[in-house]
mmCIF file of N, CA and C in Angstrom:
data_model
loop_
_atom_site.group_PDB
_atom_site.id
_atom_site.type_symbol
_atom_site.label_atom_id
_atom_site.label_comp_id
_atom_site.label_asym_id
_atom_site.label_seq_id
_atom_site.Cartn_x
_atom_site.Cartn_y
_atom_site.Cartn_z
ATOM 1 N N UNK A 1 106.147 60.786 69.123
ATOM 2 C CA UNK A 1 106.617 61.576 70.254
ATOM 3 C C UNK A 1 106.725 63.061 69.882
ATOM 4 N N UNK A 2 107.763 62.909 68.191
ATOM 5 C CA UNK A 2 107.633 64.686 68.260
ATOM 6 C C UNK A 2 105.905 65.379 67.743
ATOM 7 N N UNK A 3 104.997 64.735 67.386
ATOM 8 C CA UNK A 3 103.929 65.268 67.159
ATOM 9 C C UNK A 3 103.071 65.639 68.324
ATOM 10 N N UNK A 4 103.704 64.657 69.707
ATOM 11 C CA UNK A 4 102.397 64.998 70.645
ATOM 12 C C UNK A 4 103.003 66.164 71.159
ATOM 13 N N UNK A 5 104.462 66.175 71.678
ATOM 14 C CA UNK A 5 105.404 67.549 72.006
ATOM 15 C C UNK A 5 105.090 69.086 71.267
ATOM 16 N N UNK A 6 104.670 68.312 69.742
ATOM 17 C CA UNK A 6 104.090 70.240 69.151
ATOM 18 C C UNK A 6 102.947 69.912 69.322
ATOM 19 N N UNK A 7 101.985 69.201 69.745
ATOM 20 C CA UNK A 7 100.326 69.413 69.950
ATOM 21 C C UNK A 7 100.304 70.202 71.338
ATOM 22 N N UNK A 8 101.356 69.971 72.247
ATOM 23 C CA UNK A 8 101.607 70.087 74.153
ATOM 24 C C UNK A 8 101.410 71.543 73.931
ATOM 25 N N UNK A 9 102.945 71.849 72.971
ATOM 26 C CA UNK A 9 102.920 73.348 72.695
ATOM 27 C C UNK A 9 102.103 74.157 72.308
ATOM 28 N N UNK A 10 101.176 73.501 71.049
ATOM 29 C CA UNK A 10 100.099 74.242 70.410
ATOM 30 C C UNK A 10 99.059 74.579 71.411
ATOM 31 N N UNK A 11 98.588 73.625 72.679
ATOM 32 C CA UNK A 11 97.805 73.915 73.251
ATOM 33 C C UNK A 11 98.002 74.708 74.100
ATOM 34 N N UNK A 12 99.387 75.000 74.684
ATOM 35 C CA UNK A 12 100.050 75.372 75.490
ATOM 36 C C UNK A 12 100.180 76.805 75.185
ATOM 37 N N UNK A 13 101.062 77.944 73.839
ATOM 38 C CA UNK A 13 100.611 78.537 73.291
ATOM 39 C C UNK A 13 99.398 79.300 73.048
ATOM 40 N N UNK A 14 97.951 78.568 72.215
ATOM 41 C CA UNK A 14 96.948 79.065 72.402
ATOM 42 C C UNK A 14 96.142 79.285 73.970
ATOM 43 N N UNK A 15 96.578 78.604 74.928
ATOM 44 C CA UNK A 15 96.126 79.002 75.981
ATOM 45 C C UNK A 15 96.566 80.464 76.491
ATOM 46 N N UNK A 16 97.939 80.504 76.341
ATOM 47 C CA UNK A 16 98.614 82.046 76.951
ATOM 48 C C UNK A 16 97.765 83.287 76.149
ATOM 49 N N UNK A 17 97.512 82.344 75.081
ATOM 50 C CA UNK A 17 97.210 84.194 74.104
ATOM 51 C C UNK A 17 95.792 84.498 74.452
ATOM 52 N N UNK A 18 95.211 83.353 74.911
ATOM 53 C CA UNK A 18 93.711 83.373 75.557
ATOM 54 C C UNK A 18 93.905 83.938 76.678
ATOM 55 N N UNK A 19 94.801 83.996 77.533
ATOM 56 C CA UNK A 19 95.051 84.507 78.422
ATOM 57 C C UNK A 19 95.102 85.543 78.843
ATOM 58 N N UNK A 20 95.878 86.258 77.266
ATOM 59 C CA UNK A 20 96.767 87.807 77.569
ATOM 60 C C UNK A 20 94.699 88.451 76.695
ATOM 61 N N UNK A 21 94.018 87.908 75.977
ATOM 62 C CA UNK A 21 92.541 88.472 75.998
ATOM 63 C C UNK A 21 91.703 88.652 76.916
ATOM 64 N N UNK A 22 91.638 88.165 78.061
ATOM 65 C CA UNK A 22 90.775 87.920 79.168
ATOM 66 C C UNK A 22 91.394 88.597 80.396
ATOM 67 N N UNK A 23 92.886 89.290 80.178
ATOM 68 C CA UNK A 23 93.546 89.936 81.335
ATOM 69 C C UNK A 23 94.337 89.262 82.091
ATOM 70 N N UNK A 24 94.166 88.053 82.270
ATOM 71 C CA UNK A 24 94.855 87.423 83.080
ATOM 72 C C UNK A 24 96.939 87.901 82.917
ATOM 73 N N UNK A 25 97.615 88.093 82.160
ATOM 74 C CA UNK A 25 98.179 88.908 81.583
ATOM 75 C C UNK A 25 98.167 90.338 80.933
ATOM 76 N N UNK A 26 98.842 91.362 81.378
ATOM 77 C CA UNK A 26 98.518 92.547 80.801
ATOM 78 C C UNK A 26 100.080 93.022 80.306
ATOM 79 N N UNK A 27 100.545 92.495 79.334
ATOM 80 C CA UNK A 27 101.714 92.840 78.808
ATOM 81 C C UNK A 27 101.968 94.726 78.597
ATOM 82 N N UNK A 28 101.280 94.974 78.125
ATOM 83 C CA UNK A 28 101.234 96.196 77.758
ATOM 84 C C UNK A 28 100.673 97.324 78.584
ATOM 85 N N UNK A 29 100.148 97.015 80.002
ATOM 86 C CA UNK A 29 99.545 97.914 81.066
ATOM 87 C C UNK A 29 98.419 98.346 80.592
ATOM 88 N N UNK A 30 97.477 97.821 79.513
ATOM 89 C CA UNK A 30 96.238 98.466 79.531
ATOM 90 C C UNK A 30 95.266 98.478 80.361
ATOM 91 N N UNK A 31 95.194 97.681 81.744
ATOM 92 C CA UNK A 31 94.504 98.274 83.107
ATOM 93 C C UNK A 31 95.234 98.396 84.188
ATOM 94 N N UNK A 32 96.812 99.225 84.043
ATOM 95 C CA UNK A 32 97.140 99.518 84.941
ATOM 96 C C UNK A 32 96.298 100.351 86.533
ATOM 97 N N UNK A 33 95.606 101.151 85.980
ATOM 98 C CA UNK A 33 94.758 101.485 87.022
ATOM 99 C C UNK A 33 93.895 100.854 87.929
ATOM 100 N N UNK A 34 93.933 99.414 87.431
ATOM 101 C CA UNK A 34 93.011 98.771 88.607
ATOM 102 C C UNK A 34 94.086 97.868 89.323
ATOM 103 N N UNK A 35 95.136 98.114 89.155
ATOM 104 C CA UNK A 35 96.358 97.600 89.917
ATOM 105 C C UNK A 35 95.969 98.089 91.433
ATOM 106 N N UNK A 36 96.601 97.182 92.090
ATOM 107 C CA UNK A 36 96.471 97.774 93.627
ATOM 108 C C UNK A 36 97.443 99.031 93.841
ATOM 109 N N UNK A 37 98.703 98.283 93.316
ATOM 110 C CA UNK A 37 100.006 99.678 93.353
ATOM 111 C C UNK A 37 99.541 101.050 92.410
ATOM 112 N N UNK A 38 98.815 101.063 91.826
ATOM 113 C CA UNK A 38 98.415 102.560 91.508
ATOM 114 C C UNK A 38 97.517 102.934 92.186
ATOM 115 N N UNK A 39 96.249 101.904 92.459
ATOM 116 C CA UNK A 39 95.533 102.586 93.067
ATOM 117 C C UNK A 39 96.152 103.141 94.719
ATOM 118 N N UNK A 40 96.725 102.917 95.321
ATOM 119 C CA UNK A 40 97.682 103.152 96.383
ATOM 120 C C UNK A 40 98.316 104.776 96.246
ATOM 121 N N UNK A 41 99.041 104.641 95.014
ATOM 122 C CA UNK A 41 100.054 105.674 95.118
ATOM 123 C C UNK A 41 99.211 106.635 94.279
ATOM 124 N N UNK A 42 98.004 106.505 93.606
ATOM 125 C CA UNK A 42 97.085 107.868 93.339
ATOM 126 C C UNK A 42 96.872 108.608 95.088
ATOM 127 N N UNK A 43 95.854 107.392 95.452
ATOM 128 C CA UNK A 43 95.316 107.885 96.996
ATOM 129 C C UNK A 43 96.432 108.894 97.715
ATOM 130 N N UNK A 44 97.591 108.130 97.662
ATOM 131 C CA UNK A 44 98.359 108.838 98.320
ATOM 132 C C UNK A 44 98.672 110.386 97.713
ATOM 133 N N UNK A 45 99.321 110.173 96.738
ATOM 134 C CA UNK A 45 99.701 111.740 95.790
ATOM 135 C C UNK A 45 98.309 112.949 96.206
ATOM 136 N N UNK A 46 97.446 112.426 95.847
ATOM 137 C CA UNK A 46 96.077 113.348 95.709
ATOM 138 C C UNK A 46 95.849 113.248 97.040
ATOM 139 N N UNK A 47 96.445 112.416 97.941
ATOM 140 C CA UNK A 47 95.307 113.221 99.424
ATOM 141 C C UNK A 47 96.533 113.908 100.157
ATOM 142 N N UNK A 48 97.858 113.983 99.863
ATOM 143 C CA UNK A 48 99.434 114.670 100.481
ATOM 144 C C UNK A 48 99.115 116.107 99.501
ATOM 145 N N UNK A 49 99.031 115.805 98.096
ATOM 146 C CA UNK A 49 99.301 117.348 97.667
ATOM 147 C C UNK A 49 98.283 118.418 98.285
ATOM 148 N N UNK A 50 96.627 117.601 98.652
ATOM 149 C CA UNK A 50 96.018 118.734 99.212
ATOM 150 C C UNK A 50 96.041 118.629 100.390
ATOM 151 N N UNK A 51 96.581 117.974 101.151
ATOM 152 C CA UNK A 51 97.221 118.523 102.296
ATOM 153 C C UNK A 51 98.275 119.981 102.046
ATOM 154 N N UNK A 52 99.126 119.805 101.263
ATOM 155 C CA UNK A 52 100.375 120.713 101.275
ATOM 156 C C UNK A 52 100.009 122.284 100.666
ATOM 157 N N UNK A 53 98.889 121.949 99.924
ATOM 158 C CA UNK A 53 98.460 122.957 99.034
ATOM 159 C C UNK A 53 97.580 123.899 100.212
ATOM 160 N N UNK A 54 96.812 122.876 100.961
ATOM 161 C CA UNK A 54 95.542 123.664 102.420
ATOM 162 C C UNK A 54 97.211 124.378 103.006
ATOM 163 N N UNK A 55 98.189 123.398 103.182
ATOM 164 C CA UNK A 55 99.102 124.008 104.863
ATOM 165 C C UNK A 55 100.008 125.195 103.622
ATOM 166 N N UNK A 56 100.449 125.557 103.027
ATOM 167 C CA UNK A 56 101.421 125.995 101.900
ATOM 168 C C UNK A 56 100.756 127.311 101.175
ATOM 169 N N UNK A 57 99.713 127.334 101.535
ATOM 170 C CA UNK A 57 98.917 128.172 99.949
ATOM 171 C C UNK A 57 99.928 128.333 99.133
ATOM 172 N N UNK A 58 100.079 129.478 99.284
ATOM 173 C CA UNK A 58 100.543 130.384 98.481
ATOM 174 C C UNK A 58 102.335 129.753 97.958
ATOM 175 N N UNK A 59 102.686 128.997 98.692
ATOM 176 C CA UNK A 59 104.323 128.998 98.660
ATOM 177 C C UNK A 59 104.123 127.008 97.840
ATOM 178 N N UNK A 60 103.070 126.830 97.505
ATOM 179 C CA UNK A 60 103.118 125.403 96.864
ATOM 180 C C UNK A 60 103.827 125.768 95.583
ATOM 181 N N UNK A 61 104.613 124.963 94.828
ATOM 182 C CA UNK A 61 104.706 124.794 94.139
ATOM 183 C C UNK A 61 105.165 123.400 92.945
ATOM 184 N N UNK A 62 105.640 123.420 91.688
ATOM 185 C CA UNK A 62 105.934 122.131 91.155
ATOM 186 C C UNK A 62 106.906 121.099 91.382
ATOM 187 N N UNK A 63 107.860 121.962 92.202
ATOM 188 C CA UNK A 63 108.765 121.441 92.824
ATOM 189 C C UNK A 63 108.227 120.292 94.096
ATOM 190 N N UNK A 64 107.162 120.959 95.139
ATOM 191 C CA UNK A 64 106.868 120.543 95.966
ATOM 192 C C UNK A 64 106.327 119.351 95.471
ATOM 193 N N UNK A 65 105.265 120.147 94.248
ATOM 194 C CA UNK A 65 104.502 118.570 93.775
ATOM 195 C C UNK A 65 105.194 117.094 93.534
ATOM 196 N N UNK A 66 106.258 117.394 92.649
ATOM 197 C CA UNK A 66 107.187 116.644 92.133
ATOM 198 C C UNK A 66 108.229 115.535 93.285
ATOM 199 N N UNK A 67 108.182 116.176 94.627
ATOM 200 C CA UNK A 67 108.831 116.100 95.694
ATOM 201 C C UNK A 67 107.677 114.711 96.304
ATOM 202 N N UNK A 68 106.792 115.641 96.233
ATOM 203 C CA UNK A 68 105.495 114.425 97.128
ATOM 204 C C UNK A 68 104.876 113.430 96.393
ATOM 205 N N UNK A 69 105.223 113.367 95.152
ATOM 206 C CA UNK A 69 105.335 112.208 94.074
ATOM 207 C C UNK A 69 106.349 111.181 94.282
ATOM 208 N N UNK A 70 107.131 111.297 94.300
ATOM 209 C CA UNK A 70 108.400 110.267 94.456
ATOM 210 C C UNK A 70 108.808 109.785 95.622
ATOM 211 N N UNK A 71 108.663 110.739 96.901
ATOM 212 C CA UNK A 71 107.468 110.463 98.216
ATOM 213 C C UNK A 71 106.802 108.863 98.342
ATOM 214 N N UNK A 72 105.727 109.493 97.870
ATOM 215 C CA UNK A 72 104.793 108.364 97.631
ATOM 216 C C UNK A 72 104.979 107.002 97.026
ATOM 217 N N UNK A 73 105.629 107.099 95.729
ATOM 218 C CA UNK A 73 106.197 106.084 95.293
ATOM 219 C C UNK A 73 107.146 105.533 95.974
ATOM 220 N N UNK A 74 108.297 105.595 96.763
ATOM 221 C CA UNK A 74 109.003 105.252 97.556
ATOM 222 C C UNK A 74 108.572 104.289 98.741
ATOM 223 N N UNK A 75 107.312 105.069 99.441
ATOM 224 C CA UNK A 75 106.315 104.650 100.301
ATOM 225 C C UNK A 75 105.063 104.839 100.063
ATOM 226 N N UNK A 76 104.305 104.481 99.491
ATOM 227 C CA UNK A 76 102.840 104.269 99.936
ATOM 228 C C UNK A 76 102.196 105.122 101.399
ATOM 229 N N UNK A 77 102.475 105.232 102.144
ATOM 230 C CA UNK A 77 102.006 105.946 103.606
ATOM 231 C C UNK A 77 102.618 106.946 103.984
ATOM 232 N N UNK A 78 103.445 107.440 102.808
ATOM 233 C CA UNK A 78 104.277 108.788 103.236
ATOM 234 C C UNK A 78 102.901 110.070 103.598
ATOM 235 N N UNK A 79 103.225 110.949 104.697
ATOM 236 C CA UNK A 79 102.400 111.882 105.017
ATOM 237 C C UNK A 79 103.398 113.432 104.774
ATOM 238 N N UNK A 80 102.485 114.130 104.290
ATOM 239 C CA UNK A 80 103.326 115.264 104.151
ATOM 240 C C UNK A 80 103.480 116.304 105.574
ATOM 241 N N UNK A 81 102.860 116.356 106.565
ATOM 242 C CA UNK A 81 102.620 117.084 107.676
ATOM 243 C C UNK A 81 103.745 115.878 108.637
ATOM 244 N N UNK A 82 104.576 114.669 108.418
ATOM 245 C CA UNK A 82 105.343 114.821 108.912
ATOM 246 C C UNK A 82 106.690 114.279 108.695
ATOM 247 N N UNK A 83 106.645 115.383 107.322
ATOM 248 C CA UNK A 83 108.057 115.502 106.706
ATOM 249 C C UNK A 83 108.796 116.480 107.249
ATOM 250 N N UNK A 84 109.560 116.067 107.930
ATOM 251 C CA UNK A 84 110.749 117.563 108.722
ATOM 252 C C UNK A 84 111.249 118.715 107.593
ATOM 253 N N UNK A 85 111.039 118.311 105.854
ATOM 254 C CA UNK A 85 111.802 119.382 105.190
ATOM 255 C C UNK A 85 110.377 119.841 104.880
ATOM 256 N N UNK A 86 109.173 120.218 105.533
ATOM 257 C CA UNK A 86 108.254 121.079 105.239
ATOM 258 C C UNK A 86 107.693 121.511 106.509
ATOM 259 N N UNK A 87 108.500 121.748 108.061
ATOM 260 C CA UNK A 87 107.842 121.676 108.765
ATOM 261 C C UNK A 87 108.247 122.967 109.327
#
């Protein structure tokens, strides 16, 4: 009984670590970027900041950037043209 219980495990074991090689697991985020949630909240960041940067020229700054980052992360579909504290 206890030999087939550590064979269960052994197989059980080598399967996960086969696992975390092939991606199916990504412990460590090495393709975070093909995540849906990044790819989301890039789209978003990069198509709001040049929005703000076209409506803003001159008055953009890191603050703003930093603002429409956390924005985004919050929501996914945040738009910067209709945020009342830039309007």
């Amino acid at each position: 009984m206890m030999k087939m219980l550590f064979n269960i495990m052994t197989v059980v074991f080598c399967l996960s670590l086969s696992a975390c090689n092939y991606g199916i697991f990504d412990w460590n985020k090495q393709n975070i970027d093909k995540t849906i949630g990044y790819k989301k909240l890039n789209s978003c960041v990069s198509s709001q900041q040049n929005i703000a940067r076209t409506a803003l020229e001159g008055n953009y700054s890191k603050t703003i950037d930093d603002d429409i980052l956390y924005k985004c992360l919050d929501k996914s579909s945040y738009k910067f043209k209709s945020d009342p504290k830039y309007k």
